[in-house]
CSV table of C-alpha atoms in Angstrom, one decimal:
chain,number,residue,atom,x,y,z
N,266,UNK,CA,105.2,91.0,99.5
N,267,UNK,CA,107.7,89.3,101.3
N,268,UNK,CA,109.3,86.0,100.0
N,269,UNK,CA,108.3,82.8,102.1
N,270,UNK,CA,112.3,82.6,103.1
N,271,UNK,CA,111.9,86.3,104.2
N,272,UNK,CA,108.5,85.2,106.4
N,273,UNK,CA,110.3,82.6,107.9
N,274,UNK,CA,112.9,84.6,109.1
N,275,UNK,CA,110.7,87.0,110.7
N,276,UNK,CA,108.5,84.2,112.2
N,277,UNK,CA,112.1,82.7,113.7
N,278,UNK,CA,112.9,85.9,115.2
N,279,UNK,CA,109.7,86.0,116.7
N,280,UNK,CA,110.1,83.0,118.5
N,281,UNK,CA,113.9,84.1,119.1
N,282,UNK,CA,112.1,86.9,121.0
N,283,UNK,CA,109.6,84.9,122.8
N,284,UNK,CA,112.3,82.9,124.1
N,285,UNK,CA,114.4,85.6,125.4
N,286,UNK,CA,111.3,87.2,127.1
N,287,UNK,CA,111.1,83.8,128.8
N,288,UNK,CA,114.5,83.9,130.3
N,289,UNK,CA,116.0,82.0,127.7
N,290,UNK,CA,119.4,82.5,126.0
N,291,UNK,CA,119.8,82.1,122.3
N,292,UNK,CA,122.9,80.4,121.4
N,293,UNK,CA,122.7,80.1,117.4
N,294,UNK,CA,120.2,80.7,114.8
N,295,UNK,CA,120.2,79.1,111.6
N,296,UNK,CA,122.8,76.4,112.4
N,297,UNK,CA,123.5,74.5,109.4
N,298,UNK,CA,124.8,70.6,108.6
N,299,UNK,CA,125.1,69.0,105.5
N,300,UNK,CA,121.7,67.3,106.9
N,301,UNK,CA,119.5,69.8,108.4
N,302,UNK,CA,119.4,72.9,109.7
N,303,UNK,CA,118.3,74.3,113.2
N,304,UNK,CA,116.4,76.9,113.2
N,305,UNK,CA,117.2,78.3,117.1
N,306,UNK,CA,119.3,76.6,119.5
N,307,UNK,CA,118.9,78.1,123.1
N,308,UNK,CA,119.4,77.0,126.7
N,309,UNK,CA,117.2,77.7,129.8
N,310,UNK,CA,115.9,76.3,133.0
N,311,UNK,CA,115.5,72.9,130.9
N,312,UNK,CA,118.7,72.5,129.1
N,313,UNK,CA,119.4,72.9,125.7
N,314,UNK,CA,116.5,73.4,123.6
N,315,UNK,CA,116.9,72.8,119.5
N,316,UNK,CA,113.8,74.9,118.0
N,317,UNK,CA,112.2,74.1,114.8
N,318,UNK,CA,110.2,76.9,113.8
N,319,UNK,CA,106.9,76.1,111.2
N,320,UNK,CA,105.1,79.2,109.7
N,321,UNK,CA,101.7,79.3,107.9
N,322,UNK,CA,99.6,81.7,106.9
N,323,UNK,CA,96.4,79.5,108.3
N,324,UNK,CA,95.7,76.3,109.4
N,325,UNK,CA,93.3,75.3,106.9
N,326,UNK,CA,95.7,72.9,105.6
N,327,UNK,CA,97.3,71.7,108.7
N,328,UNK,CA,99.5,73.4,111.6
N,329,UNK,CA,103.1,73.7,111.5
N,330,UNK,CA,103.3,70.6,113.5
N,331,UNK,CA,102.1,68.2,110.9
N,332,UNK,CA,104.9,69.2,108.7
N,333,UNK,CA,107.6,67.5,110.6
N,334,UNK,CA,107.5,64.2,109.0
N,335,UNK,CA,109.8,61.5,110.6
N,336,UNK,CA,112.8,61.9,108.0
N,337,UNK,CA,112.6,65.5,109.2
N,338,UNK,CA,112.7,64.3,112.5
N,339,UNK,CA,115.6,62.0,112.1
N,340,UNK,CA,117.7,65.1,110.3
N,341,UNK,CA,116.8,67.5,113.3
N,342,UNK,CA,118.1,64.7,115.8
N,343,UNK,CA,121.1,64.2,113.8
N,344,UNK,CA,121.8,68.0,113.6
N,345,UNK,CA,121.0,68.7,117.4
N,346,UNK,CA,123.7,65.6,118.4
N,347,UNK,CA,126.1,67.0,115.6
N,348,UNK,CA,125.7,70.8,117.5
N,349,UNK,CA,126.1,68.8,120.9
N,350,UNK,CA,129.4,67.3,120.1
N,351,UNK,CA,131.4,70.6,118.1
N,352,UNK,CA,130.7,72.5,121.0
N,353,UNK,CA,131.3,69.9,123.8
N,354,UNK,CA,128.3,70.1,125.3
N,355,UNK,CA,126.4,66.9,127.3
N,356,UNK,CA,123.5,69.1,128.9
N,357,UNK,CA,120.0,67.4,128.7
N,358,UNK,CA,118.2,68.3,125.7
N,359,UNK,CA,115.1,68.2,123.8
N,360,UNK,CA,113.8,69.4,120.4
N,361,UNK,CA,110.8,71.8,120.6
N,362,UNK,CA,108.3,72.4,117.4
N,363,UNK,CA,106.9,75.8,117.4
N,364,UNK,CA,103.8,76.5,114.8
N,365,UNK,CA,103.2,80.6,113.7
N,366,UNK,CA,100.4,81.3,112.1
N,367,UNK,CA,98.6,84.5,110.9
N,368,UNK,CA,99.9,87.6,108.8
N,369,UNK,CA,103.3,89.3,110.2
N,370,UNK,CA,100.4,92.0,111.7
N,371,UNK,CA,98.4,89.6,113.5
N,372,UNK,CA,99.6,85.8,114.3
N,373,UNK,CA,99.8,83.4,117.2
N,374,UNK,CA,102.5,81.2,118.6
N,375,UNK,CA,102.0,77.6,119.8
N,376,UNK,CA,105.3,76.0,121.3
N,377,UNK,CA,105.4,72.3,121.6
N,378,UNK,CA,108.0,71.6,124.3
N,379,UNK,CA,109.5,68.0,124.3
N,380,UNK,CA,108.4,66.8,120.6
N,381,UNK,CA,110.8,65.0,120.4
N,382,UNK,CA,113.0,63.9,123.4
N,383,UNK,CA,116.8,63.9,123.2
N,384,UNK,CA,117.7,61.6,125.9
N,385,UNK,CA,115.8,58.8,124.6
N,386,UNK,CA,117.2,58.8,121.0
């Protein structure tokens, strides 16, 4: 049985594959600051997307979306702004949250675009 870290990385890769299939470009994966980690940084027709991926075996105890509490939101915003500054980018941006649930053999992906708006924070 894979560890939770391995399963989380697997879920992140499934989301990265989806982004590429939809025409996006992956700029970074597992980018870290001392405050937080950004699972995926991608760009596409809607600017830069900072993507938080949450994996759950089931939604019995809630979805991955419910795991993004206010303190996590603040850490993600801080990390996103740091990435933009370090990389000299001023594009429009937002933070998307993606919930992956099920098994590694049969799973579903729910994508919440603009879960946290970058230009209004």
